[in-house]
Structure formats: structure tokens, C-alpha cells
Short mmCIF file of C-alpha atoms and ligand atoms in Angstrom, two decimals:
data_model
loop_
_atom_site.label_atom_id
_atom_site.label_comp_id
_atom_site.label_asym_id
_atom_site.label_seq_id
_atom_site.Cartn_x
_atom_site.Cartn_y
_atom_site.Cartn_z
CA MET A 28 -0.02 0.01 0.08
CA ALA A 29 2.80 2.27 0.87
CA SER A 30 4.42 1.96 -2.47
CA ILE A 31 1.06 2.53 -4.32
CA SER A 32 0.59 5.63 -2.25
CA SER A 33 3.95 6.85 -3.30
CA TYR A 34 3.11 6.15 -6.96
CA LEU A 35 -0.03 8.04 -6.51
CA GLU A 36 1.83 10.92 -4.98
CA SER A 37 4.07 11.13 -8.18
CA LEU A 38 1.04 11.03 -10.42
CA ARG A 39 -0.89 13.62 -8.47
CA ASP A 40 -0.18 16.44 -10.85
CA TYR A 41 -1.51 14.46 -13.77
CA LEU A 42 -4.81 13.35 -12.20
CA PRO A 43 -8.02 15.23 -13.06
CA GLN A 44 -8.90 17.91 -10.50
CA GLU A 45 -11.96 15.99 -9.22
CA VAL A 46 -9.89 12.83 -8.58
CA ARG A 47 -7.12 14.77 -6.70
CA SER A 48 -9.58 15.59 -3.93
CA LEU A 49 -10.64 11.96 -3.44
CA SER A 50 -9.34 9.73 -0.63
CA THR A 51 -6.34 7.40 -1.47
CA GLU A 52 -8.57 4.30 -1.71
CA LYS A 53 -10.96 6.11 -4.09
CA GLN A 54 -8.10 7.26 -6.27
CA ILE A 55 -6.73 3.75 -6.46
CA GLU A 56 -10.24 2.61 -7.37
CA TRP A 57 -10.45 5.30 -10.07
CA LEU A 58 -7.03 4.26 -11.50
CA SER A 59 -7.79 0.57 -11.59
CA GLU A 60 -11.05 1.19 -13.42
CA LEU A 61 -9.18 3.43 -15.81
CA LEU A 62 -6.60 0.67 -16.42
CA SER A 63 -9.07 -2.08 -16.81
CA HIS A 64 -11.11 0.02 -19.31
CA ARG A 65 -7.85 0.62 -21.23
CA HIS A 66 -7.13 -3.19 -21.26
CA ARG A 67 -10.63 -3.98 -22.36
CA HIS A 68 -10.32 -1.50 -25.21
CA GLN A 69 -6.95 -2.79 -26.21
CA ARG A 70 -8.35 -6.40 -26.28
CA GLU A 71 -11.32 -5.29 -28.42
CA GLU A 72 -8.96 -3.57 -30.81
CA GLU A 73 -6.85 -6.67 -31.07
CA GLN A 74 -9.83 -8.84 -31.64
CA GLN A 75 -11.11 -6.42 -34.39
CA GLN A 76 -7.73 -6.50 -36.04
CA LYS A 77 -7.69 -10.31 -36.02
CA ALA A 78 -11.17 -10.51 -37.47
CA TYR A 79 -10.23 -7.93 -40.13
CA GLU A 80 -7.12 -9.87 -41.14
CA GLU A 81 -9.17 -13.05 -41.26
CA ALA A 82 -11.81 -11.39 -43.47
CA ARG A 83 -9.01 -10.11 -45.80
CA ARG A 84 -7.57 -13.65 -46.01
CA ILE A 85 -10.89 -15.12 -46.92
CA ILE A 86 -11.52 -12.42 -49.46
CA ALA A 87 -8.07 -12.86 -51.03
CA GLU A 88 -8.67 -16.59 -51.34
CA GLU A 89 -12.32 -16.72 -52.39
CA TYR A 90 -13.50 -13.38 -53.90
CA ARG A 91 -13.93 -13.55 -57.72
CA PRO A 92 -14.04 -10.12 -59.23
CA LEU A 93 -16.78 -9.00 -61.64
CA HIS A 94 -14.43 -6.87 -63.88
CA HIS A 95 -11.05 -8.57 -63.85
CA HIS A 96 -9.46 -5.87 -66.05
CA LEU A 97 -9.96 -3.30 -63.24
CA TYR A 98 -7.23 -5.03 -61.28
CA ARG A 99 -4.59 -3.94 -63.92
CA LEU A 100 -3.77 -0.30 -64.66
CA ASP A 101 -4.18 -0.75 -68.40
CA GLY A 102 -7.84 -1.93 -67.65
CA TRP A 103 -8.65 1.59 -66.41
CA LYS A 104 -9.73 4.00 -69.12
CA VAL A 105 -8.65 7.57 -68.37
CA THR A 106 -9.64 10.51 -70.56
CA ASP A 107 -7.32 11.23 -73.48
CA GLY A 108 -6.27 14.59 -72.20
CA PHE A 109 -5.30 13.22 -68.88
CA SER A 110 -3.27 10.25 -70.20
CA GLU A 111 -1.52 12.39 -72.74
CA ALA A 112 -0.50 15.00 -70.23
CA VAL A 113 0.76 12.40 -67.84
CA ARG A 114 2.47 10.10 -70.37
CA ASN A 115 5.32 12.49 -70.88
CA LYS A 116 5.03 14.16 -67.58
CA ASP A 117 4.50 17.28 -69.48
CA ILE A 118 3.94 20.05 -66.96
CA ILE A 119 2.54 22.46 -69.56
CA LYS A 120 -0.04 19.91 -70.72
CA MET A 121 -0.86 18.86 -67.13
CA ARG A 122 -1.44 22.53 -66.25
CA ALA A 123 -3.60 23.02 -69.21
CA ILE A 124 -6.06 20.30 -68.35
CA LEU A 125 -6.40 21.43 -64.74
CA ASN A 126 -8.89 24.00 -63.46
CA GLU A 127 -7.83 25.74 -60.32
CA GLU A 128 -11.20 26.09 -58.57
CA ARG A 129 -9.67 28.11 -55.74
CA SER A 130 -6.25 28.28 -54.21
CA GLY A 131 -4.90 24.77 -53.90
CA VAL A 132 -7.96 22.84 -55.30
CA TYR A 133 -7.70 21.60 -58.74
CA THR A 134 -10.17 19.66 -60.85
CA CYS A 135 -10.02 17.79 -64.20
CA ASP A 136 -11.72 15.08 -66.06
CA ILE A 137 -9.81 11.83 -65.18
CA LEU A 138 -11.87 8.62 -65.64
CA SER A 139 -13.97 7.57 -68.46
CA LYS A 140 -17.77 7.00 -67.79
CA GLU A 141 -17.27 3.36 -68.53
CA THR A 142 -14.53 2.93 -65.86
CA CYS A 143 -16.57 4.81 -63.32
CA ARG A 144 -19.51 2.52 -63.99
CA GLU A 145 -17.49 -0.60 -63.82
CA LEU A 146 -15.90 0.52 -60.49
CA VAL A 147 -19.37 1.11 -59.00
CA GLU A 148 -20.45 -2.29 -60.27
CA GLU A 149 -17.26 -3.93 -58.79
CA VAL A 150 -18.00 -2.39 -55.35
CA HIS A 151 -21.53 -3.48 -55.32
CA HIS A 152 -20.63 -6.96 -56.49
CA PHE A 153 -18.16 -7.15 -53.62
CA GLU A 154 -20.69 -5.92 -51.14
CA LYS A 155 -23.26 -8.49 -52.23
CA TRP A 156 -20.55 -11.22 -52.04
CA CYS A 157 -19.76 -10.16 -48.53
CA LYS A 158 -23.40 -10.29 -47.63
CA ASP A 159 -23.78 -13.82 -49.11
CA HIS A 160 -20.75 -14.94 -47.17
CA GLN A 161 -21.88 -13.30 -44.07
CA LEU A 162 -18.71 -11.12 -43.90
CA ARG A 163 -18.86 -7.59 -42.63
CA VAL A 164 -17.79 -4.93 -45.11
CA ASN A 165 -15.18 -2.66 -43.46
CA ARG A 166 -16.14 0.94 -43.88
CA PRO A 167 -13.55 3.48 -45.05
CA ASN A 168 -13.32 5.37 -41.75
CA SER A 169 -15.19 6.26 -38.70
CA MET A 170 -17.13 9.01 -40.59
CA ASN A 171 -18.93 6.67 -43.05
CA LYS A 172 -21.50 3.88 -42.41
CA TYR A 173 -21.54 3.06 -46.14
CA GLY A 174 -18.88 2.73 -48.75
CA ALA A 175 -16.02 0.18 -48.92
CA ILE A 176 -12.28 -0.01 -48.75
CA LEU A 177 -10.99 -0.92 -52.30
CA ASP A 178 -7.65 -2.09 -50.86
CA ASP A 179 -9.61 -4.88 -49.04
CA PHE A 180 -10.65 -6.74 -52.22
CA GLY A 181 -7.58 -6.80 -54.32
CA LEU A 182 -7.39 -3.39 -55.75
CA GLN A 183 -4.41 -2.19 -53.58
CA PRO A 184 -1.74 -2.96 -56.21
CA VAL A 185 -3.60 -1.24 -59.10
CA LEU A 186 -4.30 1.73 -56.83
CA ASP A 187 -0.69 1.94 -55.89
CA GLU A 188 0.21 2.03 -59.60
CA PHE A 189 -2.47 4.53 -60.22
CA MET A 190 -0.98 6.79 -57.57
CA LYS A 191 2.51 6.55 -58.92
CA ALA A 192 1.57 6.88 -62.58
CA TYR A 193 -1.17 9.47 -62.42
CA ILE A 194 -1.38 11.19 -59.07
CA GLN A 195 2.40 11.70 -58.25
CA PRO A 196 3.12 13.62 -61.49
CA PHE A 197 0.37 16.07 -60.71
CA SER A 198 1.02 16.42 -57.02
CA THR A 199 4.75 16.96 -57.49
CA PHE A 200 4.22 20.30 -59.17
CA LEU A 201 0.84 21.27 -57.61
CA TYR A 202 2.05 20.90 -54.00
CA PRO A 203 5.80 21.54 -53.83
CA VAL A 204 6.06 20.50 -50.15
CA LEU A 205 3.30 18.00 -49.26
CA GLY A 206 2.95 16.51 -52.87
CA GLN A 207 6.32 14.87 -52.92
CA ASP A 208 7.34 11.22 -52.36
CA LEU A 209 3.93 9.65 -52.15
CA ASP A 210 4.50 6.06 -51.18
CA SER A 211 1.39 4.60 -49.75
CA HIS A 212 -2.42 5.14 -49.92
CA HIS A 213 -5.82 4.43 -48.42
CA GLY A 214 -8.15 3.78 -51.28
CA PHE A 215 -12.00 3.58 -50.82
CA VAL A 216 -15.40 4.64 -52.01
CA VAL A 217 -17.78 6.77 -50.16
CA GLU A 218 -21.54 6.42 -50.90
CA TYR A 219 -24.53 8.69 -50.14
CA GLU A 220 -28.23 8.22 -50.54
CA LEU A 221 -31.25 9.55 -48.72
CA GLY A 222 -31.97 7.34 -45.80
CA LYS A 223 -28.26 6.26 -45.64
CA ASP A 224 -25.19 8.65 -45.20
CA THR A 225 -26.24 11.90 -46.77
CA ASN A 226 -23.24 14.15 -45.91
CA LEU A 227 -19.73 14.24 -44.48
CA GLY A 228 -18.72 16.48 -41.59
CA PHE A 229 -15.98 18.98 -41.58
CA HIS A 230 -12.48 17.19 -41.37
CA VAL A 231 -8.97 16.91 -42.62
CA ASP A 232 -7.86 13.75 -44.36
CA ASP A 233 -5.16 11.39 -43.08
CA SER A 234 -3.25 12.05 -46.31
CA GLU A 235 -0.63 14.37 -47.71
CA VAL A 236 -2.61 14.66 -51.05
CA THR A 237 -6.11 13.46 -51.82
CA LEU A 238 -7.73 12.63 -55.09
CA ASN A 239 -11.44 12.57 -54.93
CA VAL A 240 -13.11 11.24 -58.21
CA CYS A 241 -16.96 11.13 -58.73
CA LEU A 242 -17.93 7.76 -60.11
CA GLY A 243 -21.64 8.30 -60.21
CA ASP A 244 -24.54 8.52 -60.26
CA VAL A 245 -27.44 10.81 -60.66
CA PHE A 246 -27.83 13.12 -57.78
CA THR A 247 -28.42 16.70 -56.58
CA GLY A 248 -26.58 18.45 -53.73
CA GLY A 249 -23.70 16.75 -52.06
CA HIS A 250 -21.20 19.45 -53.00
CA LEU A 251 -17.88 19.51 -51.42
CA PHE A 252 -17.14 22.44 -49.10
CA PHE A 253 -13.68 23.74 -48.31
CA LYS A 254 -12.49 25.97 -45.49
CA GLY A 255 -8.82 26.57 -45.80
CA VAL A 256 -5.56 24.59 -45.28
CA ARG A 257 -4.32 24.29 -41.71
CA CYS A 258 -1.42 22.68 -39.85
CA ASP A 259 -2.05 20.76 -36.57
CA LYS A 260 -1.66 23.77 -34.43
CA HIS A 261 -4.26 25.79 -36.40
CA VAL A 262 -6.62 23.08 -37.41
CA HIS A 263 -9.57 24.47 -35.27
CA THR A 264 -9.14 28.11 -36.23
CA ALA A 265 -11.80 29.97 -38.05
CA PRO A 266 -11.65 30.23 -41.84
CA ALA A 267 -11.30 33.51 -43.63
CA ALA A 268 -14.28 34.37 -45.90
CA GLY A 269 -12.02 33.88 -49.00
CA GLU A 270 -11.13 30.35 -47.92
CA CYS A 271 -14.75 29.17 -47.94
CA PHE A 272 -16.23 27.73 -51.15
CA ASP A 273 -18.32 24.88 -52.50
CA LEU A 274 -17.49 22.51 -55.39
CA GLU A 275 -19.96 20.57 -57.51
CA HIS A 276 -19.17 17.02 -58.58
CA LYS A 277 -19.44 15.69 -62.05
CA VAL A 278 -19.07 11.99 -62.96
CA GLY A 279 -15.44 11.27 -64.07
CA MET A 280 -14.12 14.47 -62.58
CA GLY A 281 -11.28 14.34 -60.09
CA VAL A 282 -10.58 16.90 -57.41
CA PHE A 283 -6.96 17.24 -56.15
CA HIS A 284 -6.38 18.87 -52.72
CA VAL A 285 -3.96 18.53 -49.82
CA GLY A 286 -5.19 16.32 -46.94
CA ARG A 287 -4.83 19.28 -44.54
CA HIS A 288 -7.32 21.40 -46.64
CA ARG A 289 -10.32 21.35 -44.32
CA HIS A 290 -13.40 20.09 -46.09
CA GLY A 291 -16.61 18.12 -45.97
CA ALA A 292 -19.60 17.21 -48.12
CA ASN A 293 -22.92 19.04 -47.96
CA ASP A 294 -26.26 17.28 -47.80
CA LEU A 295 -27.31 15.19 -50.75
CA THR A 296 -30.81 16.34 -51.67
CA SER A 297 -31.72 13.57 -54.09
CA GLY A 298 -30.30 10.46 -55.90
CA HIS A 299 -27.17 8.51 -55.22
CA ARG A 300 -23.55 9.68 -55.13
CA ILE A 301 -20.52 7.46 -55.06
CA ASN A 302 -16.94 8.74 -55.17
CA LEU A 303 -13.55 7.07 -55.28
CA ILE A 304 -11.10 8.61 -52.70
CA MET A 305 -7.41 8.15 -52.64
CA TRP A 306 -5.72 9.38 -49.49
CA CYS A 307 -2.09 9.47 -50.74
CA ARG A 308 0.62 9.42 -48.06
CA SER A 309 4.35 10.15 -47.90
CA SER A 310 6.34 8.43 -45.03
CA HIS A 311 9.15 10.83 -45.82
CA GLN A 312 6.83 13.88 -45.27
CA ARG A 313 5.45 12.44 -42.09
CA GLN A 314 8.91 11.75 -40.63
CA ALA A 315 10.10 15.20 -41.57
CA ARG A 316 7.10 16.78 -39.81
CA SER A 317 7.16 14.63 -36.72
CA CYS A 318 8.72 15.88 -33.52
CA GLY A 319 9.53 12.91 -31.41
CA ASN A 320 6.16 11.52 -30.22
CA CYS A 321 4.13 14.69 -30.54
CA SER A 322 3.60 17.70 -32.89
CA CYS A 323 3.15 20.27 -30.09
CA HIS A 324 6.48 22.07 -30.74
CA SER A 325 6.43 21.88 -34.59
CA PRO A 326 6.48 25.36 -35.99
CA CYS A 327 3.62 26.47 -38.28
CA PRO A 328 4.69 25.31 -41.75
CA GLU A 329 4.58 27.52 -44.89
CA TRP A 330 1.64 25.61 -46.43
CA CYS A 331 -0.78 26.45 -43.50
CA GLY A 332 -3.23 29.25 -44.31
CA LEU A 333 -2.21 30.97 -41.12
CA TYR A 334 1.56 30.89 -41.78
CA SER A 335 3.10 34.18 -40.68
CA GLY A 336 6.79 33.71 -41.41
CA PRO A 337 9.59 31.78 -39.89
CA GLN A 338 9.29 30.89 -36.27
CA HIS A 339 11.45 29.13 -33.81
CA SER A 340 10.41 25.89 -32.35
CA GLN A 341 10.93 25.76 -28.64
O1 AKG B 15 -18.00 12.99 -50.03
C1 AKG B 15 -16.93 13.28 -50.60
O2 AKG B 15 -16.83 13.27 -51.81
C2 AKG B 15 -15.72 13.60 -49.78
C3 AKG B 15 -15.23 12.43 -49.06
C4 AKG B 15 -14.04 12.80 -48.21
O3 AKG B 15 -13.75 13.96 -47.97
C5 AKG B 15 -13.20 11.77 -47.50
O4 AKG B 15 -13.63 10.66 -47.47
O5 AKG B 15 -12.18 12.04 -46.92
FE1 FE2 B 16 -11.94 13.98 -46.86
#
């Protein structure tokens, strides 16, 4: 008991105010509850991870694609302008096919209608297969109850190739800091329909650069909204009026933006919208930004909308 008390003494400054005023016994009770909650949570996470890996194993062994050619890059039809610009990494041609909607957000026609339709069919085929095999479809992230992770059913290699062949050439010159050295991705679709998910809250992506391509369908509303690029330190600050704008989707059209460009999706008012999202990441960028185990001392970087000149980290 004596040693626990001395532990408690050393922890005192880190305990919440309301716990500090409790008796030693109550403090011990509070701490053991906290620890067992933490253990339960950890066990649940481990079990979920195991189940996820097992599901991926079954999918890899048993899932039969609907459109086999989508699993090879040459099976994806991109628009002529896009493929021509990218083929020779011709910056003038790449610039020419891009529309800069507002600072840092670019659009261009990327995927043919046929590839968009086939991707939607493949996702629905996979979801039906999961249902028939009583497997849970993993959702892209905590914000979506619908949609699917494309990397889960065999599209990871082709999406990696897509990132290297098509996204990297654009991001290299569009985003001189964050757009370099993309080396991994999270590829998924988001899906909206009345009665299901209808919008997406304000957030930043876990990516250096994001490509968002509208695959379908027929819908109204659901515009993307943007509210300025921010670093970790400034992510909760108010946007300036000039940083706020909406962007309408069009089937086949892709939107490039940095992951730290705060955004979301407005309410869908009718129909069905499904978009392909590639969160492209750079381990090199992440390492360069990290500050030991935390980001609290990192100075505000130049790409942040609130950058105000060089500062000294302390
Ligand atoms: O609904 C959309 O098109 C945006 C999706 C998005 O921002 C995301 O999944 O990170
Ligand atoms: Fe996003």
C-alpha cells in the first residue's frame, strides 16, 4: 500500500482535479477502473484487427471479381487529355487540363464513364458477395456507415500503380512540399443516398494529398465544401471568408487537394452519389514533420493558411 501511495503521489499532478480531492482508496479505485477500461479497449482492438485480417484472407482466397481488367492499370480507361498529359510528364499539358477552382484545389476530367460505371459495379458486386458470405464490409473510416475499402478486395496494387503513374506527377508540381514522395495510400469509395449517409462532416484527411473522383450516379446536392488549409496547431481556427467555397461533382471529374485542406460534403438532396477517394501518403513527409512523439512544438509550416513567417520551435 505504501508503494502505491508513493506512486499516487508522483502521479498527483496528472490526475484530473476532481480525482485529486478523493481519498487514497478512491483514487486507487479510479485508477484501476481506468486501467481495466484501457485493457478491455486494447483487447477489443486486437480482436477487431484479427477479425479484419481473417476477413481479408478469406476475401483474397475466395472473392471472384466482376471486372477482372480493373485489377490492372491498363484496364482503367482515363480521358485522352489526362493520359496524354501524364504520359510524358509534360507540366505544360498537365497545367492546361487542370482548373484551379480556388487556391490549392484543382479539378480535371480523369476517368471515363465506362470505368466509373465498372468501378461502381465492382464495389456493389463485392458488397453483395460479403453479404452472401456473411462477412462484414469494412467501412472506409469512422465517418462513413456506407462505402467500402477498395484495398480490401484486391485493388491495392492497381491503386498503388495509379497513384505513382497518375497522381504523383500532378501532386509533385501542384504541392511543392506535401505532394512529394507519395509512397502509400488508403483507397476507398464513399456512398451517399437519402436514408443512408447523406453528408460528411468538416474534417481533414489522413493524407498528404487526396484525389477524389466522382464515379456516379445521378444526384443533386452533395457539393464538397472547403475551409482553408491548416497545420495541426491551427486546425480548429476560423476560416477567412475567401477560404470558404463549394465545389460541385461531375461524374469522371477528379478533385486534387492536400489532406490538410479542411473540407466536408454538404447534404445530398436527391439520388445516389458514389466517389472514389485516394488518401495518398508520404512516409518521408510524415517523418520530416514529426517531432518525437508529438507535434506540439512543430512550428507552423509554410503551407498552412495561417503561416506568418519563420518561427523558432521551442
Ligand atoms: O464525399 C466526398 O466526396 C468527400 C469524401 C471525403 O472527404 C473523405 O472521405 O475524406
Ligand atoms: Fe476528406
